[in-house]
PDB file of C-alpha atoms in Angstrom:
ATOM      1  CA  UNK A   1     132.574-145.260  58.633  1.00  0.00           C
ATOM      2  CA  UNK A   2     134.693-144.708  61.664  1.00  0.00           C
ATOM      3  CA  UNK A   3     133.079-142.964  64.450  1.00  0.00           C
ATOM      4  CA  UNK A   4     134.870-139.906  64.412  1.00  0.00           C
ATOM      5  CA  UNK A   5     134.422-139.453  60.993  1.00  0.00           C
ATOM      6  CA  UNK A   6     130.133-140.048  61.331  1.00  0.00           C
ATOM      7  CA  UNK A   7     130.407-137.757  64.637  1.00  0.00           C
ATOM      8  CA  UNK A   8     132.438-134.665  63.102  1.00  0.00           C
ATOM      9  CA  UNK A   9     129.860-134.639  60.361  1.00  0.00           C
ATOM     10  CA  UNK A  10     126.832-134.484  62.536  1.00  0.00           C
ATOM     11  CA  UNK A  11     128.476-131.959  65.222  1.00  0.00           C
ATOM     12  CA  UNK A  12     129.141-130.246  62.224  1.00  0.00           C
ATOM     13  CA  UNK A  13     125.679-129.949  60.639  1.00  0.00           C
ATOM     14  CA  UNK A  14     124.003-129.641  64.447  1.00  0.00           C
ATOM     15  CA  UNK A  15     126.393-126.843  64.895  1.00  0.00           C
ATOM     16  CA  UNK A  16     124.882-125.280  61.257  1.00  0.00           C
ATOM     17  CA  UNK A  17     121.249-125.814  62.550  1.00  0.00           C
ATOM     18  CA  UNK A  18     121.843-124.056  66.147  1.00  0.00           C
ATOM     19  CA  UNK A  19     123.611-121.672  64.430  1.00  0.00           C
ATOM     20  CA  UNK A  20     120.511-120.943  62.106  1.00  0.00           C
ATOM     21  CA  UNK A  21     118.134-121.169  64.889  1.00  0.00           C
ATOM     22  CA  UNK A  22     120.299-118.561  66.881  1.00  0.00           C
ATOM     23  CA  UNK A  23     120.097-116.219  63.892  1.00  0.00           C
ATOM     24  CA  UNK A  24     116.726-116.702  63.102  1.00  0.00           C
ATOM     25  CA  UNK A  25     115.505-115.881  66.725  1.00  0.00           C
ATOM     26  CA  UNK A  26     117.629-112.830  67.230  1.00  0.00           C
ATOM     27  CA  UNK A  27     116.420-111.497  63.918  1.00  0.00           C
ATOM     28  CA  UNK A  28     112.439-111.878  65.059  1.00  0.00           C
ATOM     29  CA  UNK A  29     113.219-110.575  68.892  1.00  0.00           C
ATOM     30  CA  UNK A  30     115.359-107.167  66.884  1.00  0.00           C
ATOM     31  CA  UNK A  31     112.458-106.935  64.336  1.00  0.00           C
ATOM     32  CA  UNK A  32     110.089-106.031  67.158  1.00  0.00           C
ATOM     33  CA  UNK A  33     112.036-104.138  68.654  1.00  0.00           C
ATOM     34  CA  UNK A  34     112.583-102.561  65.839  1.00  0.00           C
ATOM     35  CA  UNK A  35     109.268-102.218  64.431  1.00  0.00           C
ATOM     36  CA  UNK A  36     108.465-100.426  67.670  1.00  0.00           C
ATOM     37  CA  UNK A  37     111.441 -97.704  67.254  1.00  0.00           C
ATOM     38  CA  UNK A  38     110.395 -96.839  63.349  1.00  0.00           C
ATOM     39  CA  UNK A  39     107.255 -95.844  64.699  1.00  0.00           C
ATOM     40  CA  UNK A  40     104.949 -98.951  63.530  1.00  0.00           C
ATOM     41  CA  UNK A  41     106.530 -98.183  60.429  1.00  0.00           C
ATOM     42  CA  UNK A  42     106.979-101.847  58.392  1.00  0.00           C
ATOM     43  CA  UNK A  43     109.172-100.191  55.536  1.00  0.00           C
ATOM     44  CA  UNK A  44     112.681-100.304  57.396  1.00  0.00           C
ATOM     45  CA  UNK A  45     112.042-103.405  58.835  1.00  0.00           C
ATOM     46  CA  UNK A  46     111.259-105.063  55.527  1.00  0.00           C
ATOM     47  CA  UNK A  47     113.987-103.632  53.908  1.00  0.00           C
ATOM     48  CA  UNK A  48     116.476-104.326  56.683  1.00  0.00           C
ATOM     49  CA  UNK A  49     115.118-108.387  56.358  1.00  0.00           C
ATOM     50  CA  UNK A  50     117.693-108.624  53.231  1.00  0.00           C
ATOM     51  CA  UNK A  51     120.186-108.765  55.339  1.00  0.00           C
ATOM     52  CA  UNK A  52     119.006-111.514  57.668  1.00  0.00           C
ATOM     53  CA  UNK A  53     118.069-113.576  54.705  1.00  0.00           C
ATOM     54  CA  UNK A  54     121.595-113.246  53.322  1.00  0.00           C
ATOM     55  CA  UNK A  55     123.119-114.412  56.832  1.00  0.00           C
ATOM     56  CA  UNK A  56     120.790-117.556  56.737  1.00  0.00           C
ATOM     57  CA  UNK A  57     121.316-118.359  53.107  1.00  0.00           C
ATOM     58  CA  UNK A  58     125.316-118.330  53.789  1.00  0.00           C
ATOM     59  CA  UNK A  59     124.735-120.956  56.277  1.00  0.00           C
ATOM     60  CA  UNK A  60     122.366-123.172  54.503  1.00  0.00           C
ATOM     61  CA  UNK A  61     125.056-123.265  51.518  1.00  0.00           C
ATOM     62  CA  UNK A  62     127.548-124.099  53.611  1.00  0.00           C
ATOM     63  CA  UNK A  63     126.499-127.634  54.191  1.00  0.00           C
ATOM     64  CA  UNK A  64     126.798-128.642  50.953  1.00  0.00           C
ATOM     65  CA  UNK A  65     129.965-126.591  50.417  1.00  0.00           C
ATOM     66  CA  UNK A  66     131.587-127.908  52.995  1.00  0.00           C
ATOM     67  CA  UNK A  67     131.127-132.018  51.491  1.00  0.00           C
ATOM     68  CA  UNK A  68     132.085-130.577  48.496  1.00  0.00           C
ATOM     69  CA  UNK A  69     135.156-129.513  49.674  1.00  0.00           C
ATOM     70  CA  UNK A  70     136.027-131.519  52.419  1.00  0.00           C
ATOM     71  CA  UNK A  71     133.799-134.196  54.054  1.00  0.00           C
ATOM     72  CA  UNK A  72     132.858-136.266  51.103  1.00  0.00           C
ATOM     73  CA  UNK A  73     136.444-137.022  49.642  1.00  0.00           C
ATOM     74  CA  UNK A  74     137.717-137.766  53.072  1.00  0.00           C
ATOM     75  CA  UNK A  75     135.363-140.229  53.570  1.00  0.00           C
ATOM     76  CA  UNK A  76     136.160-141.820  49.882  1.00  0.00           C
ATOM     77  CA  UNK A  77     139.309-141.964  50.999  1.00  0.00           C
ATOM     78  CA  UNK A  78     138.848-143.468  53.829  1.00  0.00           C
ATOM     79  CA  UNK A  79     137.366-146.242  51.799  1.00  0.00           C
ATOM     80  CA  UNK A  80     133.545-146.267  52.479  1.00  0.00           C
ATOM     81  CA  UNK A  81     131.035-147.545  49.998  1.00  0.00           C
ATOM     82  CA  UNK A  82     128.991-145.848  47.897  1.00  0.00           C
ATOM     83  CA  UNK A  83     125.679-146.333  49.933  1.00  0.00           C
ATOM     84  CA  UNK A  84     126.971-144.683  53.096  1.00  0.00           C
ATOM     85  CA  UNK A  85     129.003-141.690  51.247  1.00  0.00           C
ATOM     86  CA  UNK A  86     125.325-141.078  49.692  1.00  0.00           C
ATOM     87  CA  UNK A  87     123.410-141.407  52.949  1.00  0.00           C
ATOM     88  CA  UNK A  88     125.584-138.754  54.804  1.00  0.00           C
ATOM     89  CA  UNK A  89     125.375-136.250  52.083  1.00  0.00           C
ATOM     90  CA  UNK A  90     121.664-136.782  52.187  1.00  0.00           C
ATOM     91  CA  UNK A  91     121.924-135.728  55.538  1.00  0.00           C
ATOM     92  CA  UNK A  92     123.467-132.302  54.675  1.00  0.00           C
ATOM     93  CA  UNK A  93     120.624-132.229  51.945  1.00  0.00           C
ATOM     94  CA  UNK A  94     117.660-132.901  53.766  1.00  0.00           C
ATOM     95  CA  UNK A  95     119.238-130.104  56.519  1.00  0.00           C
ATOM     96  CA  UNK A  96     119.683-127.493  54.249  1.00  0.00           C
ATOM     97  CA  UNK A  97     116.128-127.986  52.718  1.00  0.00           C
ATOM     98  CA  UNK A  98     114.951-127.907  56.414  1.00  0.00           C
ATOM     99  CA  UNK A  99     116.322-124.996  56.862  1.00  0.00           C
ATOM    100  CA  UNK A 100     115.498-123.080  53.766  1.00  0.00           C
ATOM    101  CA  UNK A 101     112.082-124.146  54.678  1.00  0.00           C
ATOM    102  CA  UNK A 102     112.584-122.196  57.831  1.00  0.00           C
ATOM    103  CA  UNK A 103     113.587-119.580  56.730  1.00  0.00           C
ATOM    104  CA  UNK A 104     111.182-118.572  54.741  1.00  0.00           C
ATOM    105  CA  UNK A 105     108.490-119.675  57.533  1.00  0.00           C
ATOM    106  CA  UNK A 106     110.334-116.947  59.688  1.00  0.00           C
ATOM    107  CA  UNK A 107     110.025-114.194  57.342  1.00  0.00           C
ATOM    108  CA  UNK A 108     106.879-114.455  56.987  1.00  0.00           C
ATOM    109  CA  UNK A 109     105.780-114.887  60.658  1.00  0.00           C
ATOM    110  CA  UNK A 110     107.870-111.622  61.517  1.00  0.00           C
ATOM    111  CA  UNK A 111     105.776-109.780  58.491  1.00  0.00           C
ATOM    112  CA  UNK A 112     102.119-110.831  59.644  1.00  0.00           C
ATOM    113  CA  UNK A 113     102.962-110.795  63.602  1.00  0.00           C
ATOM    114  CA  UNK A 114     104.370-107.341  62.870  1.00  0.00           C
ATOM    115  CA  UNK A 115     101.107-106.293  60.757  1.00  0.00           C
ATOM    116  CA  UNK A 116      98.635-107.609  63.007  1.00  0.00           C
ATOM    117  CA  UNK A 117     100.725-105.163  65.751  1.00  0.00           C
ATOM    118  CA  UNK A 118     100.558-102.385  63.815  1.00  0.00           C
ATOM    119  CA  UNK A 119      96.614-103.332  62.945  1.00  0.00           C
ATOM    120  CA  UNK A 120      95.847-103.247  66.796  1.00  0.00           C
ATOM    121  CA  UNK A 121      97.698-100.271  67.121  1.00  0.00           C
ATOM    122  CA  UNK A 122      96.405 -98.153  64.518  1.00  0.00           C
ATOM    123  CA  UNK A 123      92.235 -99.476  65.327  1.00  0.00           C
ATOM    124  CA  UNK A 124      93.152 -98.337  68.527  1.00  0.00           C
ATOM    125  CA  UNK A 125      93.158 -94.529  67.258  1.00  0.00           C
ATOM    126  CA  UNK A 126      89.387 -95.016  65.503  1.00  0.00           C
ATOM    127  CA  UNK A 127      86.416 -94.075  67.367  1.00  0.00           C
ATOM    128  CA  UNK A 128      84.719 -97.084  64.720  1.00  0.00           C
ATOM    129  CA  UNK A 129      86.090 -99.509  66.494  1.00  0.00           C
ATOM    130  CA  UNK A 130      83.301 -98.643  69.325  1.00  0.00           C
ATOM    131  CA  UNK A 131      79.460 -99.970  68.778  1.00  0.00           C
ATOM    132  CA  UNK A 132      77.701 -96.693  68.528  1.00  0.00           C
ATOM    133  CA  UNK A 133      75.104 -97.865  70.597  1.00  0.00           C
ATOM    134  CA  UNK A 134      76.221 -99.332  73.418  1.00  0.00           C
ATOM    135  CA  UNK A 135      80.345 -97.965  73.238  1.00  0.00           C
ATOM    136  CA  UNK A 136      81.641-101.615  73.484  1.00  0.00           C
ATOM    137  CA  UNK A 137      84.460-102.823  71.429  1.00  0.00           C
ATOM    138  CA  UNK A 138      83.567-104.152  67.945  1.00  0.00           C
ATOM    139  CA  UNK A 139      85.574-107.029  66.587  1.00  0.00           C
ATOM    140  CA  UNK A 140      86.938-105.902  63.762  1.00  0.00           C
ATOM    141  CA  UNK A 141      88.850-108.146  60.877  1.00  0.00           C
ATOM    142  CA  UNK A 142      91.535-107.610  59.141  1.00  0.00           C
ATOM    143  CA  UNK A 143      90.100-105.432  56.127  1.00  0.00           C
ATOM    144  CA  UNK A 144      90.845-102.340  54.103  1.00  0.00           C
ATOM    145  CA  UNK A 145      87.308-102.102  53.276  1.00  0.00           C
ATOM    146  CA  UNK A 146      84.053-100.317  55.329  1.00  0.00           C
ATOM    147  CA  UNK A 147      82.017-103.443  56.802  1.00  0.00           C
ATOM    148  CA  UNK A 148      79.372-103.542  59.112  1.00  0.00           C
ATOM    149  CA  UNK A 149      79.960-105.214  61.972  1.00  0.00           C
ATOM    150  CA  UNK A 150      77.631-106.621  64.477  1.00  0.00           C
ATOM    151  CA  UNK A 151      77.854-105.977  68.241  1.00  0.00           C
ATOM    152  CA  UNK A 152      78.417-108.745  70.561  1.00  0.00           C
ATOM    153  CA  UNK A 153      76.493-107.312  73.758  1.00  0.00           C
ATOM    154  CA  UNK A 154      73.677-105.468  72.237  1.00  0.00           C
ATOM    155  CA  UNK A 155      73.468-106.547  68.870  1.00  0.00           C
ATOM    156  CA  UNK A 156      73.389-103.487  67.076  1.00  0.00           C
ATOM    157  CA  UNK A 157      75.424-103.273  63.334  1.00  0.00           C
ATOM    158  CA  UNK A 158      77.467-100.264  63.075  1.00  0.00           C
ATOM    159  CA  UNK A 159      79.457 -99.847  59.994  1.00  0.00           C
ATOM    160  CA  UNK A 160      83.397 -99.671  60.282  1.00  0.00           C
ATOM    161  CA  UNK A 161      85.208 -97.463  57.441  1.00  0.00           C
ATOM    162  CA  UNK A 162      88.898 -97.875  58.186  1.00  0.00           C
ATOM    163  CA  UNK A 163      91.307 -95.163  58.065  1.00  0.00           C
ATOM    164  CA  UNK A 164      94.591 -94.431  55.652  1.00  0.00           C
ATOM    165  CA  UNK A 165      96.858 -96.018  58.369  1.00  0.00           C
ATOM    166  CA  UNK A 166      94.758 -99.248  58.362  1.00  0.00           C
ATOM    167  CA  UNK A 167      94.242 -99.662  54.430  1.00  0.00           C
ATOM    168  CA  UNK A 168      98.081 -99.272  54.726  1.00  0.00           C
ATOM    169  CA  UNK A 169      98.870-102.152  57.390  1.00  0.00           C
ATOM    170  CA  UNK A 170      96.327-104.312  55.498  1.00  0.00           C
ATOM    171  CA  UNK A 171      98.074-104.061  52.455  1.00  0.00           C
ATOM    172  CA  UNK A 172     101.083-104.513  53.927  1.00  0.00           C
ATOM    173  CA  UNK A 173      99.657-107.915  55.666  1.00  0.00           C
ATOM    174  CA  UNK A 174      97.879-109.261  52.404  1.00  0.00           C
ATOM    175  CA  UNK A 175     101.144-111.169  51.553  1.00  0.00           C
ATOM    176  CA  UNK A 176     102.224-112.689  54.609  1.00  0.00           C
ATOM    177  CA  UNK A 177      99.060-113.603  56.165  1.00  0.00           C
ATOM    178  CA  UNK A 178      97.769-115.432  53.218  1.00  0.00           C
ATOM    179  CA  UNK A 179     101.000-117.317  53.209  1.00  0.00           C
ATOM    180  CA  UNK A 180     100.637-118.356  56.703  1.00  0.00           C
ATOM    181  CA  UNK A 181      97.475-119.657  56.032  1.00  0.00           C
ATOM    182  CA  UNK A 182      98.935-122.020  52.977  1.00  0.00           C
ATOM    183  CA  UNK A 183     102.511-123.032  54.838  1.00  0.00           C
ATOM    184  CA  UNK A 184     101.378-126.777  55.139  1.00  0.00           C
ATOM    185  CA  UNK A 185     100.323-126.892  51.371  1.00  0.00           C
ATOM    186  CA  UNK A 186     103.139-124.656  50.556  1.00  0.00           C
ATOM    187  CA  UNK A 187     105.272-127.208  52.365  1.00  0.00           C
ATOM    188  CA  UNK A 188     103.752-129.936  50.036  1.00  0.00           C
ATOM    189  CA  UNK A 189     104.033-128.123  47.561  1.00  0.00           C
ATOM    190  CA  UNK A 190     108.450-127.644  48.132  1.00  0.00           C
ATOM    191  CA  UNK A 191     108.545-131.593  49.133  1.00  0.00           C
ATOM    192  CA  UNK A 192     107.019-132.668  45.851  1.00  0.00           C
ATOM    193  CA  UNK A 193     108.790-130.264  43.558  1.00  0.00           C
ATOM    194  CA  UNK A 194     112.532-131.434  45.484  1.00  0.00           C
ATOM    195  CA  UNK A 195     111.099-135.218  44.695  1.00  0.00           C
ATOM    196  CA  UNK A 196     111.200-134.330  41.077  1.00  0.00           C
ATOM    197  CA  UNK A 197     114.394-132.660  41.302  1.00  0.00           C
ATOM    198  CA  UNK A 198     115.956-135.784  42.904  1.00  0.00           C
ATOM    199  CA  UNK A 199     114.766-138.175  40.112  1.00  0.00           C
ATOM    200  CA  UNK A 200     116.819-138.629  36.762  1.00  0.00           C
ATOM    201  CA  UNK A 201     115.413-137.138  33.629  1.00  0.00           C
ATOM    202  CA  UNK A 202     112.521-138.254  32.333  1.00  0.00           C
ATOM    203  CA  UNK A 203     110.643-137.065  35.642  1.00  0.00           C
ATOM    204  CA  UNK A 204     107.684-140.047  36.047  1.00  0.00           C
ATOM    205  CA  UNK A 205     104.291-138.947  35.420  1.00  0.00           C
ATOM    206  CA  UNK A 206     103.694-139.572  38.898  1.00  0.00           C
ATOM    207  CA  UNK A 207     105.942-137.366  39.994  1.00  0.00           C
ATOM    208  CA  UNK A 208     105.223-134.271  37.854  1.00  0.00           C
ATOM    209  CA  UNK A 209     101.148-135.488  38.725  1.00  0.00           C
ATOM    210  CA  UNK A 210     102.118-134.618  42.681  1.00  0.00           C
ATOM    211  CA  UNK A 211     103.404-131.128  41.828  1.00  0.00           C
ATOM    212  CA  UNK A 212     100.897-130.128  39.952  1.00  0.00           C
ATOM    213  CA  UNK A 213      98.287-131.167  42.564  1.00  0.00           C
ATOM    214  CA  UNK A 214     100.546-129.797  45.356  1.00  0.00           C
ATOM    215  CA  UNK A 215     101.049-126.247  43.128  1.00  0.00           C
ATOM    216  CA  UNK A 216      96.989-126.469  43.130  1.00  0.00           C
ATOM    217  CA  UNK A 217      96.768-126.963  46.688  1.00  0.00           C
ATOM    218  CA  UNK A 218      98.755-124.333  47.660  1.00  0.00           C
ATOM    219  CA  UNK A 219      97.252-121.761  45.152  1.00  0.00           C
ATOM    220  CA  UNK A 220      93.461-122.340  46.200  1.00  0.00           C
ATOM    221  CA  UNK A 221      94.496-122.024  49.929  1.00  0.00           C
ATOM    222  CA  UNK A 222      96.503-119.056  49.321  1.00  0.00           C
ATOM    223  CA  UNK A 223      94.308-117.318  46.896  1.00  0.00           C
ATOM    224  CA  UNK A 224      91.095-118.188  48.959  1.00  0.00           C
ATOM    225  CA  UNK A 225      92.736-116.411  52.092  1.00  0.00           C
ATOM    226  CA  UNK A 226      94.174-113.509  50.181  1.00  0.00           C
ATOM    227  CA  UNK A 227      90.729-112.871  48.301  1.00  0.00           C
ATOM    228  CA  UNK A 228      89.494-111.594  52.033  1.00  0.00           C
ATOM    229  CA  UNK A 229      91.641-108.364  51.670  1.00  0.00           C
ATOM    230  CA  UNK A 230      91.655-108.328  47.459  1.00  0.00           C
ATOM    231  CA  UNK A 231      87.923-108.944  46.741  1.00  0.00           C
ATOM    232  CA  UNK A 232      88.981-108.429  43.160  1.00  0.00           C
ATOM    233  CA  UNK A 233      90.415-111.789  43.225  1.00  0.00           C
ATOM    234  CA  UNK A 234      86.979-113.265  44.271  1.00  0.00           C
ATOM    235  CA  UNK A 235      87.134-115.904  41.374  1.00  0.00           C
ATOM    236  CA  UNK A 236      89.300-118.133  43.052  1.00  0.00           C
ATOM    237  CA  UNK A 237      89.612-120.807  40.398  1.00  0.00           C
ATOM    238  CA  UNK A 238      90.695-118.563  37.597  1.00  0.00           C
ATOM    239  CA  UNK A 239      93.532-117.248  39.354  1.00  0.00           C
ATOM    240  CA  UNK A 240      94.898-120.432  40.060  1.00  0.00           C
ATOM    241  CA  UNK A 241      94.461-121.326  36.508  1.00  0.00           C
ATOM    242  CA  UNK A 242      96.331-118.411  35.527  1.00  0.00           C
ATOM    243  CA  UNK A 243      98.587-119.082  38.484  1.00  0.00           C
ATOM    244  CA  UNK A 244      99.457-122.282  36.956  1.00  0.00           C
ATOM    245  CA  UNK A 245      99.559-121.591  33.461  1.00  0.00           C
ATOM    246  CA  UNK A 246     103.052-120.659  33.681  1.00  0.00           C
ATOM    247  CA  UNK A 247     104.203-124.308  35.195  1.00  0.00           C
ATOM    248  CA  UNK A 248     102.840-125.777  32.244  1.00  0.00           C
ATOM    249  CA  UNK A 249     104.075-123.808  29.467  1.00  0.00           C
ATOM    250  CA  UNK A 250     107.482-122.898  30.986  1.00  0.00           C
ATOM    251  CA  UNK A 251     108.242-126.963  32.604  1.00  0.00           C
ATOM    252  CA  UNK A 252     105.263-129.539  31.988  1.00  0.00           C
ATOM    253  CA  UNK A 253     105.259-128.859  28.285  1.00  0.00           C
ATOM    254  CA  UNK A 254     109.260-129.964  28.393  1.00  0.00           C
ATOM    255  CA  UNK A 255     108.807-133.042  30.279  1.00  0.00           C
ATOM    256  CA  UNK A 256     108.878-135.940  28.109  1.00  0.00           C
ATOM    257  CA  UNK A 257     106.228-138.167  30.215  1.00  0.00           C
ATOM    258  CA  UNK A 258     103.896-135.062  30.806  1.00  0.00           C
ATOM    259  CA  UNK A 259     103.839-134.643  26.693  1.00  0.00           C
ATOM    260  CA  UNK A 260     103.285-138.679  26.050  1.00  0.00           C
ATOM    261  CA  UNK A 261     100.581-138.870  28.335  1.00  0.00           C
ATOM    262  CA  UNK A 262      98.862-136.252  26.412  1.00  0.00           C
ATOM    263  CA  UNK A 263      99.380-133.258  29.034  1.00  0.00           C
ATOM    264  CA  UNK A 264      96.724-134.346  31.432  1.00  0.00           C
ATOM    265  CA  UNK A 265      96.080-130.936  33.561  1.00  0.00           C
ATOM    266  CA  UNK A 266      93.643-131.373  36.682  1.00  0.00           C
ATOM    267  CA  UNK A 267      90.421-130.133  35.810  1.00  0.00           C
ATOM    268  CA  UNK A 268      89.185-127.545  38.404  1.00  0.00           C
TER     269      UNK A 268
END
């Protein structure tokens, strides 16, 4: 490959990724902002991420686009092998996964960071947050629920009942918090499913073996964080069953080395 061919390529797909990153941080700086001039109201801001999302996707797709169009015929032309055309559209490929990745990592930091502002904010306006005894400042979870809560100077439980505007951030939080807590198993969860993707039909057992573990991974972490603000949910296990019932009746069941091996679901 001649050098200015391999260097337009990657200026190219830097330029993409600055341009992402550019996006992506003016979008979290004007969602504070923003979050502040609605009033601690998450609604607008929420609805107003569509947009962002949109901008981000277009430049994600353009990678590919763009060797579709462009980049990878000029290089056939050029004459380069097979191995090399295939390594620099990797390149594109592995960038735009990146930056999906990052995407949706950014959404959801901008949701919880926003709700745990608007949780500080709104215990600030309840005298519960106070230890009745002593006055000092209770430390107070994340919940929608009345706790007690013990005092760290005197000792002393007082019960915290939280207040329509805190029930409302909470459940506004329960989402993007409990993802935050699974983004590494979430992450091995995407990286296993894209191996699949990039293997020829029949997927290997192996393969379809790592997803499934990764999709079980993800769920337990996600659900078991999640269950703090939906008690409801408090058997963890089944609702990751459940969770993963769908994978196997709508994808497992139509993989050809999943059904010869006799369908052999993790037991949990």
């Amino acid at each position: 490959m001649s050098a200015r061919a391999h260097e337009r390529w990657a200026a190219f797909l830097k330029q993409i990724a600055d341009r992402h990153k550019l996006v992506s941080d003016e979008a979290e700086q004007g969602a504070r902002a923003a979050l502040a001039e609605c009033g601690y109201d998450p609604t607008p801001v929420a609805s107003a991420w569509g947009a962002v999302t949109h901008r981000l996707q277009e430049l994600e797709r353009r990678i590919i686009d763009t060797w579709n169009e462009k980049v990878g015929d000029t290089f056939q032309a050029e004459g380069y092998d097979q191995a090399t055309w295939d390594s620099e559209r990797r390149k594109g490929e592995d960038l735009a996964f990146a930056l999906e990745n990052a995407r949706q990592a950014l959404e959801m930091r901008v949701l919880a960071n926003g709700a745990r502002e608007m949780f500080g904010r709104a215990l600030a306006t309840q005298k519960e947050r106070l230890c009745p005894r002593c006055g000092a400042q209770l430390a107070i979870p994340f919940t929608h629920r009345a706790i007690n809560v013990t005092c760290a100077h005197c000792n002393s439980v007082g019960t915290f009942e939280p207040g329509a505007l805190l029930r409302t951030v909470v459940a506004f939080a329960e989402h993007p918090v409990s993802w935050e807590a699974a983004q590494q198993e979430w992450l091995a969860m995407r990286i296993a499913e894209r191996r699949i993707r990039d293997t020829r039909s029949p997927a290997p057992l192996a393969l379809l073996k790592d997803y499934e573990r990764a999709q079980i991974a993800y769920w337990f972490r996600y659900i078991g964080t999640r269950v703090h603000f939906a008690p409801e949910l408090r058997d963890v296990a089944h609702e990751v069953r459940s969770r993963m019932d769908g994978w196997y009746r709508m994808s497992a069941e139509h993989e050809q080395e999943w059904v010869r091996a006799g369908r052999p679901r993790e037991v949990f």
